[in-house]
Amino acid sequence: SSARGTGAGGAGSNSLADMFAPPVDLMHRAGGFQGARNVARDARRWLLVNLQRDADFACHALNRDVWRDELVENLVREGFILWQAMDVSQEGRTYAQRYGVRSYPHVAIIDPRTSRLMWKKEGWTQVDPLTAEQFAEHAADFCSRHSFDRPPVAPRAPVGVGGASANGAAGGGAAAGGGGTTIGR
């Protein structure tokens, strides 16, 4: 039997597929990662990346519980360009390799001027989820500490590590190790 039309969400959210669908109304979809980065740079907004794995329920819950939250939607629209990809897509694999993604879901904030990884959270579970309130707090705090009115901070590569610019990530790997906390001082 079908639950068509019986859900509290109305006609637009009458199935599990709808409930857990990606936030297409929030996402930048043209041109992949580089297209989203270019739009974010030109709009003077941070690039918000969400890399998902289909087999991980926490990824689906992120779509349902975080991206559809009204406060989160407003924060994303005001300060970010959201790019979401699946880990098995070519763009997703390239991103995961470039930024050292270790677990899913993966959410990151990238400086679109330099491609530098500024903040990330990954690998939470439904037992200890990333809630809409927690994400809103992280995003608002990030926006209060970082501004496009200041020049981007050059990444600090560890001594003896070569080729940081050769991978195209402009220090993304170094920042993933915790170097992002010194930004904005």
GROMACS .gro file of C-alpha atoms in nm:
model
  185
    1SER     CA    1   0.000   0.000   0.000
    2SER     CA    2   0.112   0.353  -0.067
    3ALA     CA    3   0.151   0.638   0.181
    4ARG     CA    4   0.084   0.883  -0.098
    5GLY     CA    5  -0.062   1.208   0.025
    6THR     CA    6  -0.075   1.101   0.389
    7GLY     CA    7   0.251   1.255   0.507
    8ALA     CA    8   0.260   1.568   0.721
    9GLY     CA    9   0.509   1.719   0.474
   10GLY     CA   10   0.251   1.755   0.199
   11ALA     CA   11   0.263   1.651  -0.164
   12GLY     CA   12   0.636   1.722  -0.206
   13SER     CA   13   0.760   1.482   0.063
   14ASN     CA   14   0.552   1.168   0.033
   15SER     CA   15   0.823   0.902   0.009
   16LEU     CA   16   1.144   0.792   0.172
   17ALA     CA   17   1.331   0.893  -0.143
   18ASP     CA   18   1.195   1.247  -0.110
   19MET     CA   19   1.267   1.259   0.262
   20PHE     CA   20   1.635   1.169   0.218
   21ALA     CA   21   1.692   1.338  -0.120
   22PRO     CA   22   1.987   1.574  -0.167
   23PRO     CA   23   1.910   1.943  -0.105
   24VAL     CA   24   1.892   2.030  -0.475
   25ASP     CA   25   1.745   2.374  -0.402
   26LEU     CA   26   2.058   2.462  -0.200
   27MET     CA   27   2.319   2.293  -0.419
   28HIS     CA   28   2.533   2.437  -0.695
   29ARG     CA   29   2.513   2.180  -0.973
   30ALA     CA   30   2.683   2.321  -1.285
   31GLY     CA   31   3.051   2.259  -1.352
   32GLY     CA   32   3.133   2.026  -1.065
   33PHE     CA   33   3.375   2.125  -0.789
   34GLN     CA   34   3.558   2.381  -1.003
   35GLY     CA   35   3.232   2.541  -1.118
   36ALA     CA   36   3.110   2.570  -0.759
   37ARG     CA   37   3.450   2.707  -0.651
   38ASN     CA   38   3.441   2.972  -0.924
   39VAL     CA   39   3.087   3.079  -0.832
   40ALA     CA   40   3.180   3.094  -0.463
   41ARG     CA   41   3.491   3.302  -0.537
   42ASP     CA   42   3.301   3.545  -0.760
   43ALA     CA   43   3.015   3.573  -0.508
   44ARG     CA   44   3.259   3.617  -0.217
   45ARG     CA   45   3.113   3.318  -0.034
   46TRP     CA   46   3.278   3.017   0.121
   47LEU     CA   47   3.262   2.684  -0.062
   48LEU     CA   48   3.074   2.432   0.151
   49VAL     CA   49   3.149   2.075   0.041
   50ASN     CA   50   2.947   1.767   0.135
   51LEU     CA   51   3.087   1.435   0.015
   52GLN     CA   52   2.850   1.143   0.070
   53ARG     CA   53   2.856   0.764   0.054
   54ASP     CA   54   2.528   0.597  -0.045
   55ALA     CA   55   2.573   0.300   0.192
   56ASP     CA   56   2.620   0.529   0.495
   57PHE     CA   57   2.287   0.617   0.656
   58ALA     CA   58   2.439   0.922   0.830
   59CYS     CA   59   2.482   1.075   0.483
   60HIS     CA   60   2.111   1.035   0.409
   61ALA     CA   61   2.022   1.167   0.754
   62LEU     CA   62   2.237   1.474   0.684
   63ASN     CA   63   2.017   1.550   0.382
   64ARG     CA   64   1.701   1.502   0.589
   65ASP     CA   65   1.799   1.654   0.924
   66VAL     CA   66   2.061   1.922   0.855
   67TRP     CA   67   2.029   2.061   0.502
   68ARG     CA   68   1.650   2.091   0.533
   69ASP     CA   69   1.666   2.281   0.863
   70GLU     CA   70   1.542   2.639   0.814
   71LEU     CA   71   1.829   2.803   1.005
   72VAL     CA   72   2.089   2.594   0.820
   73GLU     CA   73   1.927   2.674   0.484
   74ASN     CA   74   1.941   3.046   0.563
   75LEU     CA   75   2.306   3.029   0.675
   76VAL     CA   76   2.404   2.837   0.363
   77ARG     CA   77   2.220   3.078   0.133
   78GLU     CA   78   2.380   3.382   0.301
   79GLY     CA   79   2.741   3.275   0.330
   80PHE     CA   80   2.815   2.965   0.125
   81ILE     CA   81   2.792   2.789  -0.208
   82LEU     CA   82   2.708   2.422  -0.140
   83TRP     CA   83   2.861   2.151  -0.356
   84GLN     CA   84   2.756   1.793  -0.284
   85ALA     CA   85   2.893   1.483  -0.454
   86MET     CA   86   2.892   1.108  -0.404
   87ASP     CA   87   3.219   0.935  -0.316
   88VAL     CA   88   3.194   0.705  -0.621
   89SER     CA   89   3.160   0.988  -0.876
   90GLN     CA   90   3.472   1.101  -1.062
   91GLU     CA   91   3.452   1.446  -0.899
   92GLY     CA   92   3.394   1.287  -0.558
   93ARG     CA   93   3.695   1.055  -0.594
   94THR     CA   94   3.915   1.345  -0.706
   95TYR     CA   95   3.802   1.561  -0.413
   96ALA     CA   96   3.848   1.276  -0.161
   97GLN     CA   97   4.202   1.213  -0.283
   98ARG     CA   98   4.297   1.582  -0.293
   99TYR     CA   99   4.160   1.662   0.053
  100GLY     CA  100   4.238   1.334   0.229
  101VAL     CA  101   3.880   1.232   0.309
  102ARG     CA  102   3.892   0.940   0.552
  103SER     CA  103   3.528   0.879   0.646
  104TYR     CA  104   3.171   0.973   0.562
  105PRO     CA  105   2.974   1.187   0.575
  106HIS     CA  106   3.230   1.458   0.505
  107VAL     CA  107   3.150   1.829   0.534
  108ALA     CA  108   3.417   2.092   0.471
  109ILE     CA  109   3.457   2.464   0.420
  110ILE     CA  110   3.701   2.560   0.145
  111ASP     CA  111   3.841   2.906   0.073
  112PRO     CA  112   3.743   2.940  -0.295
  113ARG     CA  113   4.026   3.189  -0.358
  114THR     CA  114   4.300   2.939  -0.270
  115SER     CA  115   4.124   2.598  -0.250
  116ARG     CA  116   4.250   2.574   0.108
  117LEU     CA  117   4.061   2.348   0.347
  118MET     CA  118   3.952   2.577   0.632
  119TRP     CA  119   3.729   2.346   0.840
  120LYS     CA  120   3.601   1.991   0.821
  121LYS     CA  121   3.397   1.735   1.008
  122GLU     CA  122   3.360   1.379   0.896
  123GLY     CA  123   3.267   1.030   1.002
  124TRP     CA  124   2.992   1.084   1.255
  125THR     CA  125   2.721   0.826   1.316
  126GLN     CA  126   2.354   0.824   1.404
  127VAL     CA  127   2.454   0.743   1.762
  128ASP     CA  128   2.642   1.075   1.783
  129PRO     CA  129   2.517   1.273   1.480
  130LEU     CA  130   2.604   1.617   1.350
  131THR     CA  131   2.282   1.801   1.427
  132ALA     CA  132   2.141   2.102   1.246
  133GLU     CA  133   2.207   2.309   1.559
  134GLN     CA  134   2.571   2.199   1.576
  135PHE     CA  135   2.629   2.270   1.207
  136ALA     CA  136   2.460   2.611   1.236
  137GLU     CA  137   2.687   2.693   1.531
  138HIS     CA  138   3.001   2.586   1.338
  139ALA     CA  139   2.896   2.778   1.026
  140ALA     CA  140   2.801   3.096   1.211
  141ASP     CA  141   3.123   3.085   1.415
  142PHE     CA  142   3.328   3.031   1.099
  143CYS     CA  143   3.164   3.325   0.922
  144SER     CA  144   3.221   3.549   1.226
  145ARG     CA  145   3.593   3.465   1.230
  146HIS     CA  146   3.668   3.474   0.856
  147SER     CA  147   3.609   3.748   0.602
  148PHE     CA  148   3.662   3.803   0.233
  149ASP     CA  149   3.765   4.158   0.325
  150ARG     CA  150   4.099   4.017   0.447
  151PRO     CA  151   4.343   3.853   0.208
  152PRO     CA  152   4.358   3.474   0.225
  153VAL     CA  153   4.612   3.331   0.465
  154ALA     CA  154   4.890   3.142   0.291
  155PRO     CA  155   4.898   2.777   0.388
  156ARG     CA  156   5.185   2.674   0.613
  157ALA     CA  157   5.340   2.360   0.469
  158PRO     CA  158   5.539   2.145   0.711
  159VAL     CA  159   5.916   2.183   0.670
  160GLY     CA  160   6.054   1.928   0.427
  161VAL     CA  161   5.725   1.860   0.251
  162GLY     CA  162   5.752   1.942  -0.117
  163GLY     CA  163   5.496   1.959  -0.393
  164ALA     CA  164   5.218   2.126  -0.194
  165SER     CA  165   5.124   2.338  -0.493
  166ALA     CA  166   5.166   2.054  -0.742
  167ASN     CA  167   4.855   1.874  -0.621
  168GLY     CA  168   4.635   2.175  -0.691
  169ALA     CA  169   4.501   2.184  -0.337
  170ALA     CA  170   4.705   2.485  -0.225
  171GLY     CA  171   4.785   2.331   0.109
  172GLY     CA  172   4.461   2.140   0.152
  173GLY     CA  173   4.643   1.838   0.287
  174ALA     CA  174   4.841   2.041   0.539
  175ALA     CA  175   4.528   2.216   0.661
  176ALA     CA  176   4.352   1.884   0.708
  177GLY     CA  177   4.599   1.804   0.983
  178GLY     CA  178   4.460   2.079   1.204
  179GLY     CA  179   4.635   2.383   1.056
  180GLY     CA  180   4.300   2.551   0.993
  181THR     CA  181   4.266   2.663   1.352
  182THR     CA  182   4.524   2.940   1.316
  183ILE     CA  183   4.328   3.125   1.050
  184GLY     CA  184   4.187   3.471   1.117
  185ARG     CA  185   4.437   3.594   1.373
   0.00000   0.00000   0.00000
